[in-house]
Amino acid sequence: MLMLVGLESCSEDILQEKPRSIFSPEFFKTELGVQGGITFLYENMRHLYGHEYYFSLLETGTDEYTYAQSADNNFLVPDLSGAGAAIQSDTYVTSIAWNTVFPAINTASGIIENAEAVELDESLVAEARFFRAFNYFLLVQQYGGVPLDLGSGELEFNNTAVRTSARNTVPEVYTKAIFPDLITAVNNLPVNPRLTGTVTQNVARLELAKAYLTYAWWLENPNNIPTYPETTRTDPDGHDVQWYFQQAYDIAVEGIENSGPYSLQEYYYDVHLGSNDRNSEWMFYADRTEESQIYNGADLGYSGGGGSANIAVWMATPNYTTISVDGVAAVQREAAQSYGRPWTRMAPPVEVLTKTFDNKDMDSRYDGTFVSSYRGNWDKAGVKEESITGANGLPIELGDAVVSFLDEHNPNVDYVNGANIGGGVIPGRADYVINPDEINRRFYPGLWKLGTYRTDNQGGLGQPNGALTRPFPIAKYSEFYFVAAEAAVKGASGSYSAYALINVIRARAGNWRFDNGEQEVRIADFSDELVAATPMNIDINYILAERSREYFGEQKRWLDLVRTQTWAEVAGTYTIAGNAATDHNPKQFTRTIEDYHYLRPIPQSQLDDLDMSEAEKLEYQNPGYR
Amino acid sequence: MIQKLQTNNNQHWKKIIFFLFLAFTFTAQAQNSVVGRVADETGPLPGVTVLLQGTNRGVTTDFDGNYQLSDVPPNGNLVFSFVGYLKEIVSVQGRTDIDVVLKTDMASLDEVVVVGYGTQRRESVTGSVVSIKGDELNEVKTANFQEALIGRAAGVNIQTTSTRPGAAPQVRIRGVRSLSGNNDPLIVLNGIPFAGGLSDINSNDIESLDILKDASSTAIYGSRGANGVILITTKSGREGQEATFSYNTYYAIKEVFSKYPMMNAAQLIQLRADVAANNNGVPIFGLAGDEDLANNTDWQDLLYGTGLQTTHDVSVQGGSEKGTYNLGLGYFKETSVVPEDSFQRYSLRAQVDQEVGSLFSFGLNSVMNFNKTSSIVGMYGALAASPLLSPYDENGNFLSSVRRQTQSDDSWIPTRNEIGRIGEGRKNQQLDYGSYNNIYAQVRIPWVEGLKFRINTGLNFRSSRDGNFTGRGVFNYNEANPSSGSYNSSNTRDYVIENQLLFDRTFADKHQVNFVGLFSAQHTEYDGVNLSVRNIPNEQSLWYNLDSALSEDITGYGTNYSATGLLSYMGRVMYQYDDRYLFTATVRSDGSSRLAPGYKWVTYPAVSAGWNIANEAFMENVDLVNSLKIRVGYGQTSNQAIAPYSTQGRLATRNYNFGSTFATGYFVSQLPNPSLGWEFSETYNYGVDFRLFNHHLSGSVEYYITNTNDILYGLGLPATSGVGNVTSNIGETQNEGMEFTLDGTIIDNPDGFTWDAGINLYYNRNEIVSLATGEDRNEGQLWFVGSPINVIYDQEYVGLWNESDPDFQYQDILEPGGNVGMVKVRYTGEFNEDGSPVRAINADDRIIQDPTPNFQGGFNTRLAYKNLDLNIIGTFQNGGLLYSTLYGSSGYLNLLTGRRGNVDVDYWTPTNTDARFPAPGGIQSGDNPKYGSTLGLFDASYVKIRTMTLGYNFDRDLTSKVGMRNIRIYASAQNPFVFFSPFHDESGLDPEITNSSEGNRNAATGVGNVSAGIQTIGANVPSTRNYLLGLNLTF
């Protein structure tokens, strides 16, 4: 009894809370907290780069991709070809960026604000500045003007429960946030990365050059695309369009000449070879790891999508697992770069194979981008057969092509629904073949460059259903050449011409060490031929085509077309056959791309959470989506 | 009562005169001494008054029930009376040895009501209290008392949240009121707030259950009582009771109530053909992979078996002159129709009360339990499996593993055979141990009559361990899928100390005063640890050697801690004048650790009054009315319904790798709120209780309004604020409802036929009165001012598009890309002058749909003839909406594309245009038909017989020959029938929900358009129909 009374005497204490297993925001003001804030800025990139629907948003509806047979609204809608509903404020895919980056912007402001108190090194503060600019740049390209004041003042860390918002204009976002932050970042970031994949001076240079280039296009506005909130196309800092193109050029050339730890790979094939990930050409990426599920942020065994999982490539992978030859499921789902988990949500239109990548023999980038042959791997599933009987009664051995996409149209292809996936037969070949101009939404070349890479298959099929453990590229060293070339096309001048810059890229593309489609060594150098084929007068369309060859499927295409205001022109129509594997009669589809589509709608969830009048909310929304 | 006493007084005088007369007449006769023993069904009864009729001469029985009364005339009558028993009058007829067995008085037994910190006679209660006896509760045999409560108490809504064995349902008393806070009632076990799992209490141990519904009654529990209070009293011995042993058991067989209505092979093939017709002649999903037209597999048949449910309960209870005890042991086991789904509970109960000297008494009441739960396989795999697949190889033998491929899915399909074969390859074992102990000491203050001091201590402990193991390639299409294991362990430690000052005294015969003063402190600590890994080298180790995996194979780990405290001061006065005017007032102060400094303490009052009209003089001659009482109550309570540390804000963590360097990132996900305070509820309660026709009919009617203010919730902030949300005091809700209860004895013939029946009926309407300033709707949370807390916010299904529709000409405008036979939803927009709609149907056409039932309730009836009795208990609901994820798009079982197993639905074809479900292969939204979410809504009305029991009590003569006091056998059918249910008509399934997602928002129900609190029926383990045989023995 005495003990009980004794217990009571300390009872007032039981009303005091001591958080132990959670972090309260106070921790963010400590040194470790601020450093953790920087880590979060990197991690947050995962929620965009490799995210399957964000991947769709920036690819489906461009000339690179259309929806495929198993597509849902996340693909049908952005395709704008009438198969899905119109893009509206409650469309999920267009809300992803908006709903992902503001916490990062706020955290970056918090780091900048708390840096002094915890004596944070200027180079670390510069990383925060880089990310704040990067995220604002991403928003301004998709939504137009966005708020710089999150609730506690312009570019201040917000810690108040604010439920109103006001959008700044596009030039304000560039000149108040993006440019000053990136200039500081270029000045204060180290030349070499602090840790694997952290940002450096040159990464900031590339972003700054791209931001100048994009802003210059915006100021020029060649096709009269409206902006919002409405504003005149004059620069608050008093510079003209040409000044910004020249800045883009100058900064990009500075990046090329002061490359730091970055360089071009000798072969394009090596740029995206899984075993060569994080190579010298990759400047910035959203990293993932096979070494720990916890730090990978997504299931290594069986993963859904969303969040930080990298499953983008599954969208662009056709369901090859239904391939069946001689009663054998010849191509099994395998955790390897040419295979992976097939979701069949996105397909490249015919023009990708016939126009963008027309020179498949010399330009190694087709071979280093796509899966052009699906090859037998049935042994890994425990099927004993040494070989199976393929087309023309000929044997297909393990590792041989079962179905191939031909480089060029062959009029002799006889479609016999070969391999149960609509394959055709040509004399003398054991594999079933499909003409490049006769692909359909059901079966088409997969996207090798982003494909699965694992080291734990132990000779079997491995775990193809786990989220990818590869980093997703955000910025590569090669892009300096493209940015400078594009600026040059737009009138910037200096020591390198657009022709010279593009030819650096094209010369590399002509260099072969391995044939991915044939899966055999191929030592060849077509650099001279490719350079010879480059037009002397490069125009913006050529730059865009070249960018597509270089960066196909890397979540850049929509931004490229919107920046250059060529979306409707380049992607207005496309050709592909239907949903059935046996359909080899392509049809042309027309997209309805209106001027207002160049801005994405402000997400409905944002409007719902605002404590503002209906009229103010209407005003907040971009025109065309009200 | 008064009336009776006066009647007695009149008779008294008459009898005294008569007796004097007799006395003179018979003085010459011999007067004998009579001895005997008084007992009830369970044993001797001490303290029974034995009175010689017509005199005031009497004695009381001693500890062993014995009495001796001298000078009894041979033709006199002895009156045996005792509280709670029917009065027995026995004529002496010259005997000198008279043994009597008293029968319990059912009408008076329920007169004692537990009201928290004391008991009251039913007559004196001024708040809203429902009482249920343990015996009534036990008429429905379930793992937990909540399920047995379904339909038994007006205003108490109980929803099953899972059909897994042992799963505890959710209890809502008078609806929900908190938006994101806890809406669970407080459970008080033997006077101490219960800290355990809701399946920890063996319903066989329950003596009585009292539910406090209105604020004037719950105010004594303050902030913990805002959602109502359930007071559970476990069985205890009685003073002077002879040791009594009882044994109760039953054995039940459980069968699937109804299989999920999935398409067979022919239907699926037809569906695919019909898909093709709407998809340019190409099926979206064709015959592929392992599918074969020759197969027609019913995967459910291959999975289900027979479940069982059984209990064994033994107890011994008794008492001495100054002490009582009760010891009980119980075992409960339940398995489901799905393999390896089981729940077992071992429970131990001990109660001891002892008076020491004339001033002190001490006691202990302890409940301990040990539960074992297992669950390894879900239903979805079997339902989604194509009937065109087969589990057999070409020789007709079971495949060693049912890994099958269709065009778009690689799946492993669960079958009973497969699960048996895998054995320990997949194992789940959750162990829970709980110990709930209440120790008290009480001292009577000798110099103030009626004053006592009591110290009550609750010491509770619960620990839980969950182990999971899946072997390599087990339950997975991929044979090489790595093994995985996890281990979770947590424990909760909780203490309560209450200092009580109790005063109870009657002044001048008419002024009854009862006072309780309380100071209490409560503290709860929780901590836990978990680890999960993959690639366990030796599969035999299950989850016991997780450290043998490589560190890179760790898939999760963590430790967790929380602590909360509550300090309270409370005073309650109950005053009663002459059994006519009743008055109760309570004041309580609470301090909670969960709230912000400066906002931690709150004080609130409650008052209630009652008038026993039947006890007034003017009612004296109204024989029809046995009792009639009017009650009015008002009370404030509050709710600290937020998770601990909510005021502090939160820094979320995210993990990242810089190449091979691992790091953890932080960002502010929730803002701190330094002024977070209490949520308040005010309740007005009005009630009438009555008992009529010589106690043959009793009942009550109640009406209440509860206003809840300063509601706590996580206010969503716009994305542009950079922070997710902040916990705030915002918003207001109102609950309003009526409750009716009626119990009657229709035929009452103790030697022949008796028939009792009862019904309860109630409704609760709930409305959000306001949200955050400027916010009249929160679409993210589906909260709308003027609508209930739980709603469906979606387009409204009005049928299917047909060419014959008058508005078909506008389909192109309303549904660009649409097709004939697609779902038609209501268009709520404007029209042009020519009558055409101005726009396409879009998110603006979503409307709020109210799922609240018109009324709900339960009924029970008991027919008895001599030793045979029949009990029937049922529940019903009128109106309201239920959401079935089986039919709606979130469940992926009604894709209507032929991709997977599909529910057998009546879908649109060109020749079947008035179907309910759309043309397959038409316009899609995601993987589902467009507006597929609207297909899951059904009228939730139903009438259901929950249980029918036929019992037989053996004759006492017979039982005493074998040394027994009582033998009862019974047979019971649970869930035998469902009527008037549109959902049941469509699906054949049980319309009682199998899943409520509140607090457990999962992928299947976290659909954007249905509130998390709404009842859903998904692909759960199917509900069952149970047949059981039981035996009760007492000796």
Tab-separated table of C-alpha atoms in Angstrom, chain A residues 121-300:
chain	number	residue	atom	x	y	z
A	121	ASP	CA	29.593	23.609	-44.689
A	122	GLU	CA	28.750	25.937	-47.597
A	123	SER	CA	29.155	23.080	-50.055
A	124	LEU	CA	26.360	21.174	-48.302
A	125	VAL	CA	24.128	24.237	-48.299
A	126	ALA	CA	24.829	24.415	-52.024
A	127	GLU	CA	23.400	20.920	-52.434
A	128	ALA	CA	20.174	22.167	-50.847
A	129	ARG	CA	20.173	25.164	-53.184
A	130	PHE	CA	20.687	22.882	-56.147
A	131	PHE	CA	17.676	20.792	-55.187
A	132	ARG	CA	15.443	23.757	-54.507
A	133	ALA	CA	16.234	25.060	-57.977
A	134	PHE	CA	15.942	21.625	-59.564
A	135	ASN	CA	12.487	21.085	-58.078
A	136	TYR	CA	11.258	24.554	-59.008
A	137	PHE	CA	12.564	24.034	-62.529
A	138	LEU	CA	10.636	20.796	-62.738
A	139	LEU	CA	7.427	22.514	-61.590
A	140	VAL	CA	7.716	25.549	-63.816
A	141	GLN	CA	8.117	23.390	-66.904
A	142	GLN	CA	4.938	21.479	-66.150
A	143	TYR	CA	2.546	23.863	-64.414
A	144	GLY	CA	3.669	27.384	-65.328
A	145	GLY	CA	4.120	29.820	-62.445
A	146	VAL	CA	4.166	28.288	-58.973
A	147	PRO	CA	4.266	29.768	-55.451
A	148	LEU	CA	7.615	30.880	-54.047
A	149	ASP	CA	6.016	31.630	-50.684
A	150	LEU	CA	4.928	28.384	-49.062
A	151	GLY	CA	3.464	30.188	-46.056
A	152	SER	CA	6.307	31.801	-44.141
A	153	GLY	CA	7.607	34.170	-46.818
A	154	GLU	CA	9.272	33.919	-50.204
A	155	LEU	CA	11.794	31.065	-50.302
A	156	GLU	CA	11.521	30.727	-46.528
A	157	PHE	CA	11.109	27.483	-44.642
A	158	ASN	CA	7.411	27.076	-43.914
A	159	ASN	CA	6.411	25.858	-40.477
A	160	THR	CA	2.924	27.312	-40.289
A	161	ALA	CA	-0.337	25.583	-41.068
A	162	VAL	CA	-1.182	27.779	-44.011
A	163	ARG	CA	-4.149	26.975	-46.190
A	164	THR	CA	-3.884	29.624	-48.855
A	165	SER	CA	-1.533	29.926	-51.776
A	166	ALA	CA	-0.651	32.440	-54.477
A	167	ARG	CA	1.186	31.557	-57.670
A	168	ASN	CA	4.139	33.555	-58.900
A	169	THR	CA	4.711	34.028	-62.615
A	170	VAL	CA	7.137	31.983	-64.696
A	171	PRO	CA	9.809	34.730	-64.946
A	172	GLU	CA	9.636	35.283	-61.177
A	173	VAL	CA	10.240	31.589	-60.515
A	174	TYR	CA	13.249	31.569	-62.822
A	175	THR	CA	14.829	34.835	-61.803
A	176	LYS	CA	14.122	34.745	-58.065
A	177	ALA	CA	14.585	31.059	-57.359
A	178	ILE	CA	16.079	28.877	-60.058
A	179	PHE	CA	18.890	31.055	-61.429
A	180	PRO	CA	20.203	32.517	-58.133
A	181	ASP	CA	20.169	29.116	-56.432
A	182	LEU	CA	21.932	27.384	-59.304
A	183	ILE	CA	24.532	30.137	-59.647
A	184	THR	CA	25.317	29.813	-55.940
A	185	ALA	CA	25.396	26.030	-56.350
A	186	VAL	CA	27.867	26.246	-59.246
A	187	ASN	CA	30.073	28.483	-57.111
A	188	ASN	CA	29.944	26.467	-53.923
A	189	LEU	CA	29.603	22.845	-54.939
A	190	PRO	CA	32.718	20.670	-55.050
A	191	VAL	CA	34.209	19.462	-58.320
A	192	ASN	CA	34.066	15.847	-57.210
A	193	PRO	CA	31.051	14.265	-55.561
A	194	ARG	CA	30.949	14.052	-51.764
A	195	LEU	CA	29.454	10.558	-51.994
A	196	THR	CA	28.595	8.306	-54.922
A	197	GLY	CA	26.113	10.211	-57.042
A	198	THR	CA	25.953	13.457	-55.066
A	199	VAL	CA	25.758	16.675	-57.025
A	200	THR	CA	28.802	18.649	-58.079
A	201	GLN	CA	29.668	21.927	-59.666
A	202	ASN	CA	29.224	20.421	-63.115
A	203	VAL	CA	25.817	18.917	-62.308
A	204	ALA	CA	24.696	22.385	-61.252
A	205	ARG	CA	26.187	23.807	-64.470
A	206	LEU	CA	24.178	21.393	-66.581
A	207	GLU	CA	20.961	22.259	-64.749
A	208	LEU	CA	21.729	25.969	-65.039
A	209	ALA	CA	22.429	25.662	-68.759
A	210	LYS	CA	19.158	23.760	-69.260
A	211	ALA	CA	17.252	26.313	-67.190
A	212	TYR	CA	18.668	29.192	-69.270
A	213	LEU	CA	17.837	27.328	-72.467
A	214	THR	CA	14.292	26.575	-71.359
A	215	TYR	CA	13.690	30.117	-70.158
A	216	ALA	CA	15.041	31.512	-73.425
A	217	TRP	CA	12.527	29.422	-75.375
A	218	TRP	CA	9.798	30.604	-73.012
A	219	LEU	CA	10.723	34.240	-73.594
A	220	GLU	CA	10.847	33.705	-77.348
A	221	ASN	CA	7.542	31.786	-77.405
A	222	PRO	CA	7.759	30.986	-81.132
A	223	ASN	CA	4.385	29.251	-81.382
A	224	ASN	CA	2.450	31.579	-79.122
A	225	ILE	CA	1.736	29.077	-76.383
A	226	PRO	CA	-0.022	30.832	-73.481
A	227	THR	CA	1.503	30.976	-70.020
A	228	TYR	CA	-0.154	31.184	-66.608
A	229	PRO	CA	-0.429	33.181	-64.387
A	230	GLU	CA	-0.593	35.623	-67.282
A	231	THR	CA	2.452	37.790	-67.692
A	232	THR	CA	4.345	39.526	-70.443
A	233	ARG	CA	7.331	37.781	-71.996
A	234	THR	CA	9.843	40.246	-70.686
A	235	ASP	CA	12.631	39.398	-68.359
A	236	PRO	CA	12.526	41.129	-64.952
A	237	ASP	CA	16.345	41.129	-65.003
A	238	GLY	CA	16.292	43.054	-68.280
A	239	HIS	CA	17.958	40.489	-70.540
A	240	ASP	CA	16.714	39.448	-73.954
A	241	VAL	CA	16.122	36.037	-75.465
A	242	GLN	CA	19.496	35.919	-77.165
A	243	TRP	CA	21.307	36.673	-73.934
A	244	TYR	CA	19.749	33.598	-72.354
A	245	PHE	CA	20.522	31.304	-75.300
A	246	GLN	CA	24.084	32.547	-75.149
A	247	GLN	CA	24.232	31.913	-71.397
A	248	ALA	CA	22.985	28.396	-71.969
A	249	TYR	CA	25.676	27.861	-74.568
A	250	ASP	CA	28.432	29.373	-72.476
A	251	ILE	CA	27.637	27.447	-69.347
A	252	ALA	CA	27.297	24.184	-71.296
A	253	VAL	CA	30.650	24.701	-72.981
A	254	GLU	CA	32.145	25.530	-69.591
A	255	GLY	CA	30.810	22.181	-68.429
A	256	ILE	CA	32.349	20.366	-71.380
A	257	GLU	CA	35.711	22.045	-70.897
A	258	ASN	CA	35.796	21.532	-67.133
A	259	SER	CA	34.437	18.050	-67.100
A	260	GLY	CA	35.637	17.129	-63.601
A	261	PRO	CA	35.145	13.407	-62.967
A	262	TYR	CA	32.705	13.039	-65.873
A	263	SER	CA	33.345	11.817	-69.412
A	264	LEU	CA	31.647	10.139	-72.342
A	265	GLN	CA	31.747	6.341	-72.403
A	266	GLU	CA	33.565	4.905	-75.371
A	267	TYR	CA	30.555	2.875	-76.478
A	268	TYR	CA	26.896	3.835	-76.250
A	269	TYR	CA	26.147	0.229	-75.257
A	270	ASP	CA	28.143	0.702	-72.063
A	271	VAL	CA	26.187	3.790	-71.035
A	272	HIS	CA	23.203	1.654	-70.022
A	273	LEU	CA	24.751	-1.734	-69.451
A	274	GLY	CA	23.547	-2.821	-66.019
A	275	SER	CA	26.966	-3.978	-64.873
A	276	ASN	CA	28.327	-0.539	-65.793
A	277	ASP	CA	25.786	1.504	-63.836
A	278	ARG	CA	26.945	4.779	-62.253
A	279	ASN	CA	29.605	5.103	-64.949
A	280	SER	CA	31.478	8.318	-65.677
A	281	GLU	CA	28.807	9.601	-68.035
A	282	TRP	CA	26.084	9.534	-65.363
A	283	MET	CA	26.205	12.815	-63.501
A	284	PHE	CA	22.988	12.643	-61.548
A	285	TYR	CA	20.536	9.834	-60.901
A	286	ALA	CA	17.958	8.506	-58.466
A	287	ASP	CA	19.883	5.658	-56.928
A	288	ARG	CA	18.644	2.232	-55.861
A	289	THR	CA	20.399	-0.792	-54.473
A	290	GLU	CA	20.233	-4.547	-54.529
A	291	GLU	CA	22.191	-4.754	-51.302
A	292	SER	CA	19.394	-3.801	-48.940
A	293	GLN	CA	15.654	-3.783	-49.351
A	294	ILE	CA	15.394	-1.219	-46.594
A	295	TYR	CA	17.625	1.273	-48.335
A	296	ASN	CA	16.289	0.335	-51.745
A	297	GLY	CA	12.930	1.577	-50.554
A	298	ALA	CA	11.045	-1.068	-52.509
A	299	ASP	CA	10.550	-4.797	-52.321
A	300	LEU	CA	13.309	-6.818	-53.898
